[in-house]
Short mmCIF file of N, CA and C in Angstrom, two decimals:
data_model
loop_
_atom_site.label_atom_id
_atom_site.label_comp_id
_atom_site.label_asym_id
_atom_site.label_seq_id
_atom_site.Cartn_x
_atom_site.Cartn_y
_atom_site.Cartn_z
N MET A 1 226.27 -420.63 84.09
CA MET A 1 226.04 -421.56 83.07
C MET A 1 224.82 -422.37 83.38
N ALA A 2 223.93 -422.43 82.23
CA ALA A 2 222.67 -423.04 82.68
C ALA A 2 222.79 -424.63 82.43
N LEU A 3 222.32 -425.33 83.30
CA LEU A 3 222.31 -426.80 83.20
C LEU A 3 221.19 -427.41 82.62
N TRP A 4 219.93 -426.68 82.52
CA TRP A 4 218.82 -427.24 81.94
C TRP A 4 218.59 -426.34 80.59
N LYS A 5 217.73 -426.79 79.83
CA LYS A 5 217.20 -426.10 78.55
C LYS A 5 215.79 -425.99 78.47
N VAL A 6 215.14 -425.00 78.41
CA VAL A 6 213.73 -424.89 78.19
C VAL A 6 213.39 -424.70 76.73
N LEU A 7 212.72 -425.62 76.14
CA LEU A 7 212.24 -425.65 74.73
C LEU A 7 210.78 -425.44 74.90
N MET A 8 210.24 -424.50 73.76
CA MET A 8 208.64 -424.53 73.59
C MET A 8 208.24 -425.00 72.29
N GLU A 9 207.13 -425.87 72.49
CA GLU A 9 206.57 -426.45 71.29
C GLU A 9 205.95 -425.17 70.40
N ASN A 10 205.95 -425.34 69.06
CA ASN A 10 205.34 -424.34 68.21
C ASN A 10 203.95 -424.01 68.79
N LYS A 11 203.02 -424.80 69.16
CA LYS A 11 201.72 -424.54 69.67
C LYS A 11 201.83 -423.65 70.71
N ALA A 12 202.67 -424.05 71.64
CA ALA A 12 202.71 -423.09 72.90
C ALA A 12 203.26 -421.70 72.50
N GLU A 13 204.14 -421.56 71.60
CA GLU A 13 204.52 -420.25 71.13
C GLU A 13 203.32 -419.56 70.49
N GLU A 14 202.51 -420.19 69.69
CA GLU A 14 201.38 -419.49 69.08
C GLU A 14 200.43 -419.02 70.05
N GLU A 15 200.09 -420.00 71.11
CA GLU A 15 199.16 -419.56 72.17
C GLU A 15 199.90 -418.53 72.86
N LEU A 16 200.77 -418.44 73.22
CA LEU A 16 201.60 -417.21 74.06
C LEU A 16 201.41 -416.00 73.18
N THR A 17 201.80 -416.04 71.96
CA THR A 17 201.72 -414.75 70.98
C THR A 17 200.33 -414.46 70.85
N LYS A 18 199.26 -415.31 70.82
CA LYS A 18 197.81 -414.97 70.66
C LYS A 18 197.37 -414.31 71.94
N LEU A 19 197.67 -414.79 73.09
CA LEU A 19 197.32 -414.39 74.29
C LEU A 19 197.79 -413.03 74.69
N LEU A 20 198.99 -412.71 74.14
CA LEU A 20 199.55 -411.41 74.28
C LEU A 20 198.74 -410.38 73.41
N LYS A 21 198.71 -410.74 72.23
CA LYS A 21 198.01 -410.08 71.04
C LYS A 21 196.62 -409.60 71.61
N ASP A 22 195.92 -410.55 72.23
CA ASP A 22 194.58 -410.36 72.54
C ASP A 22 194.52 -409.71 73.90
N LYS A 23 195.57 -409.27 74.62
CA LYS A 23 195.60 -408.70 75.78
C LYS A 23 195.00 -409.47 76.90
N ILE A 24 195.18 -410.91 76.68
CA ILE A 24 194.69 -411.73 77.78
C ILE A 24 195.67 -411.91 78.82
N ILE A 25 196.97 -411.80 78.38
CA ILE A 25 198.20 -411.76 79.35
C ILE A 25 198.87 -410.41 79.00
N THR A 26 199.73 -410.16 79.90
CA THR A 26 200.27 -408.71 79.84
C THR A 26 201.74 -409.06 79.71
N LYS A 27 202.38 -407.75 79.54
CA LYS A 27 204.00 -407.94 79.28
C LYS A 27 204.60 -408.27 80.69
N SER A 28 203.92 -407.98 81.74
CA SER A 28 204.24 -408.30 83.21
C SER A 28 204.22 -409.82 83.27
N ASP A 29 203.22 -410.51 82.74
CA ASP A 29 203.07 -411.91 82.69
C ASP A 29 204.23 -412.53 82.06
N ILE A 30 204.57 -411.94 80.73
CA ILE A 30 205.76 -412.43 80.12
C ILE A 30 206.92 -412.24 80.87
N LYS A 31 207.20 -411.30 81.71
CA LYS A 31 208.35 -411.04 82.45
C LYS A 31 208.57 -412.26 83.64
N VAL A 32 207.25 -412.61 84.10
CA VAL A 32 207.28 -413.64 85.04
C VAL A 32 207.52 -414.96 84.37
N LEU A 33 207.01 -415.19 83.17
CA LEU A 33 207.31 -416.43 82.43
C LEU A 33 208.84 -416.52 82.11
N LEU A 34 209.24 -415.47 81.84
CA LEU A 34 210.97 -415.33 81.65
C LEU A 34 211.73 -415.69 82.75
N ARG A 35 211.21 -415.17 83.85
CA ARG A 35 211.79 -415.61 85.18
C ARG A 35 211.70 -417.06 85.38
N TRP A 36 210.59 -417.53 85.10
CA TRP A 36 210.38 -418.97 85.39
C TRP A 36 211.38 -419.74 84.36
N VAL A 37 211.56 -419.41 83.26
CA VAL A 37 212.47 -420.01 82.24
C VAL A 37 214.00 -419.90 82.82
N SER A 38 214.23 -418.66 83.30
CA SER A 38 215.55 -418.52 83.87
C SER A 38 216.00 -419.43 85.02
N GLU A 39 214.82 -419.50 85.82
CA GLU A 39 215.07 -420.23 87.22
C GLU A 39 215.05 -421.65 86.92
N MET A 40 214.24 -422.11 85.88
CA MET A 40 214.38 -423.52 85.53
C MET A 40 215.70 -424.00 84.93
N GLU A 41 216.22 -423.12 83.85
CA GLU A 41 217.38 -423.23 83.24
C GLU A 41 218.66 -423.32 84.44
N GLU A 42 218.49 -422.46 85.37
CA GLU A 42 219.48 -422.22 86.16
C GLU A 42 219.62 -423.33 87.26
N PHE A 43 218.48 -423.57 87.92
CA PHE A 43 218.30 -424.29 89.07
C PHE A 43 217.65 -425.60 88.90
N GLY A 44 216.93 -425.82 87.69
CA GLY A 44 216.25 -427.15 87.40
C GLY A 44 214.97 -427.34 88.04
N PRO A 45 214.34 -428.41 87.61
CA PRO A 45 212.98 -428.69 87.87
C PRO A 45 212.55 -428.95 89.52
N LYS A 46 213.54 -429.50 90.16
CA LYS A 46 213.43 -429.81 91.61
C LYS A 46 213.33 -428.40 92.41
N TYR A 47 214.03 -427.59 91.92
CA TYR A 47 213.87 -426.11 92.54
C TYR A 47 212.42 -425.61 92.19
N ILE A 48 212.11 -425.60 90.96
CA ILE A 48 210.74 -425.14 90.81
C ILE A 48 209.63 -425.83 91.44
N GLU A 49 209.77 -427.07 91.60
CA GLU A 49 208.82 -427.99 92.14
C GLU A 49 208.70 -427.58 93.58
N SER A 50 209.77 -427.32 94.33
CA SER A 50 209.81 -427.00 95.75
C SER A 50 209.55 -425.49 96.16
N SER A 51 209.46 -424.65 95.24
CA SER A 51 209.28 -423.40 95.37
C SER A 51 207.75 -423.02 95.49
N SER A 52 207.37 -422.56 96.67
CA SER A 52 205.94 -422.22 96.81
C SER A 52 205.37 -421.00 95.75
N GLU A 53 206.24 -420.24 95.21
CA GLU A 53 206.10 -419.16 94.30
C GLU A 53 205.46 -419.56 93.12
N TRP A 54 205.72 -420.85 92.49
CA TRP A 54 205.46 -421.44 91.29
C TRP A 54 204.15 -422.17 91.57
N HIS A 55 203.71 -422.77 92.42
CA HIS A 55 202.42 -423.57 92.74
C HIS A 55 202.65 -424.79 91.75
N ASP A 56 203.84 -425.31 91.68
CA ASP A 56 204.01 -426.44 90.51
C ASP A 56 203.49 -427.60 91.10
N HIS A 57 202.86 -428.45 90.17
CA HIS A 57 202.24 -429.78 90.62
C HIS A 57 202.13 -430.66 89.38
N VAL A 58 201.95 -432.02 89.65
CA VAL A 58 201.97 -432.91 88.79
C VAL A 58 200.44 -432.93 88.07
N LEU A 59 200.42 -433.06 86.84
CA LEU A 59 199.01 -433.28 86.34
C LEU A 59 198.66 -434.83 85.91
N ASP A 60 197.25 -434.82 85.64
CA ASP A 60 196.90 -436.21 85.40
C ASP A 60 195.97 -436.17 84.04
N ARG A 61 195.16 -437.25 84.05
CA ARG A 61 194.36 -437.45 82.88
C ARG A 61 195.13 -437.43 81.65
N GLU A 62 194.70 -436.63 80.65
CA GLU A 62 195.38 -436.48 79.39
C GLU A 62 196.77 -435.87 79.49
N TRP A 63 197.15 -435.19 80.61
CA TRP A 63 198.38 -434.64 80.87
C TRP A 63 199.29 -435.42 81.76
N ILE A 64 199.03 -436.83 81.85
CA ILE A 64 199.94 -437.69 82.66
C ILE A 64 201.48 -437.53 82.10
N GLY A 65 202.30 -437.30 83.07
CA GLY A 65 203.72 -437.09 82.83
C GLY A 65 204.10 -435.63 82.60
N TYR A 66 203.09 -434.68 82.71
CA TYR A 66 203.32 -433.36 82.49
C TYR A 66 203.27 -432.65 84.07
N ARG A 67 203.82 -431.44 84.06
CA ARG A 67 203.66 -430.62 85.20
C ARG A 67 202.98 -429.25 85.00
N SER A 68 202.68 -428.58 85.88
CA SER A 68 202.14 -427.20 85.62
C SER A 68 202.65 -426.22 86.71
N SER A 69 203.10 -425.05 86.20
CA SER A 69 203.64 -423.85 86.98
C SER A 69 202.71 -422.69 86.71
N ALA A 70 202.34 -422.12 87.97
CA ALA A 70 201.65 -420.82 87.84
C ALA A 70 202.62 -419.61 87.42
N PHE A 71 202.18 -418.85 86.52
CA PHE A 71 202.87 -417.50 86.25
C PHE A 71 201.97 -416.28 86.65
N SER A 72 200.65 -416.67 87.04
CA SER A 72 199.74 -415.52 87.34
C SER A 72 198.63 -416.31 88.31
N SER A 73 197.60 -415.60 88.65
CA SER A 73 196.51 -416.14 89.48
C SER A 73 195.83 -417.31 88.69
N THR A 74 195.73 -417.00 87.50
CA THR A 74 195.16 -418.11 86.45
C THR A 74 196.01 -418.62 85.37
N GLY A 75 197.09 -417.91 84.96
CA GLY A 75 197.94 -418.35 84.03
C GLY A 75 198.90 -419.68 84.35
N ARG A 76 198.88 -420.46 83.49
CA ARG A 76 199.74 -421.83 83.74
C ARG A 76 200.65 -422.02 82.63
N VAL A 77 201.99 -422.53 82.89
CA VAL A 77 202.82 -423.20 81.95
C VAL A 77 202.78 -424.65 82.05
N ILE A 78 202.48 -425.49 80.94
CA ILE A 78 202.35 -426.86 81.08
C ILE A 78 203.65 -427.34 80.52
N TYR A 79 204.47 -428.17 81.24
CA TYR A 79 205.64 -428.77 80.70
C TYR A 79 205.91 -430.16 81.05
N LYS A 80 206.99 -430.80 80.35
CA LYS A 80 207.35 -431.96 80.57
C LYS A 80 208.85 -432.16 80.66
N ILE A 81 209.46 -433.10 81.61
CA ILE A 81 210.70 -433.19 81.58
C ILE A 81 211.15 -434.57 80.84
N ILE A 82 212.07 -434.44 79.89
CA ILE A 82 212.22 -435.50 78.86
C ILE A 82 213.48 -436.30 79.34
N ASP A 83 213.13 -437.62 79.66
CA ASP A 83 214.22 -438.68 80.00
C ASP A 83 215.25 -438.18 81.08
N ASP A 84 214.70 -437.36 81.86
CA ASP A 84 215.56 -436.98 83.18
C ASP A 84 216.91 -436.43 82.57
N GLN A 85 216.70 -435.75 81.30
CA GLN A 85 217.88 -435.16 80.75
C GLN A 85 217.75 -433.62 81.02
N ILE A 86 218.57 -432.74 80.30
CA ILE A 86 218.58 -431.49 80.61
C ILE A 86 217.48 -430.61 79.64
N VAL A 87 216.52 -431.21 79.38
CA VAL A 87 215.51 -430.45 78.50
C VAL A 87 214.18 -430.51 79.08
N VAL A 88 213.60 -429.28 79.24
CA VAL A 88 212.39 -429.06 79.78
C VAL A 88 211.51 -428.68 78.67
N HIS A 89 210.53 -429.38 78.28
CA HIS A 89 209.83 -429.28 77.03
C HIS A 89 208.29 -428.52 77.53
N VAL A 90 208.23 -427.35 77.09
CA VAL A 90 206.97 -426.51 77.38
C VAL A 90 205.88 -426.81 76.14
N ALA A 91 204.79 -427.44 76.69
CA ALA A 91 203.74 -427.96 75.76
C ALA A 91 202.67 -427.03 75.62
N ARG A 92 202.45 -426.05 76.49
CA ARG A 92 201.34 -425.30 76.49
C ARG A 92 201.49 -424.17 77.39
N VAL A 93 200.96 -423.05 77.10
CA VAL A 93 200.65 -421.91 78.07
C VAL A 93 199.41 -421.44 77.95
N THR A 94 198.59 -421.29 79.06
CA THR A 94 197.35 -421.04 79.22
C THR A 94 197.09 -419.87 80.11
N ALA A 95 196.14 -419.06 79.88
CA ALA A 95 195.77 -417.88 80.89
C ALA A 95 194.72 -418.14 81.72
N ASP A 96 194.05 -419.29 81.48
CA ASP A 96 192.64 -419.43 82.23
C ASP A 96 192.52 -420.74 82.80
N HIS A 97 193.57 -421.38 83.29
CA HIS A 97 193.55 -422.54 83.94
C HIS A 97 192.93 -423.68 83.15
N ASN A 98 192.99 -423.62 81.85
CA ASN A 98 192.41 -424.64 80.90
C ASN A 98 193.49 -425.75 80.64
N TYR A 99 193.10 -427.01 81.00
CA TYR A 99 194.15 -428.02 80.94
C TYR A 99 193.67 -428.87 79.82
N LYS A 100 192.60 -428.53 78.94
CA LYS A 100 192.28 -429.34 77.97
C LYS A 100 193.33 -429.41 76.80
N LYS A 101 193.61 -430.48 76.32
CA LYS A 101 194.59 -430.75 75.19
C LYS A 101 193.94 -430.16 73.88
#
């Protein structure tokens, strides 16, 4: 049973759909993202943060309060943990290390 829930903003869903449609990310990237979601929901953010596989780190500047995890050499999922609760809020998915809001 999952202890955490990953939610995705509409903007992030739209970005992900466009990146896939434009062949900027692949179906393999989607599989990796789904594994990230699965691991986040099952084990929580501390596991993701401590795993060298995800290259997870804190963001700054306009992304203060957010974290980034890698799903490919350049692809990132930008997310925020809300109120230490069981919700992980995905704000953005980017294929090119672009952290601009």
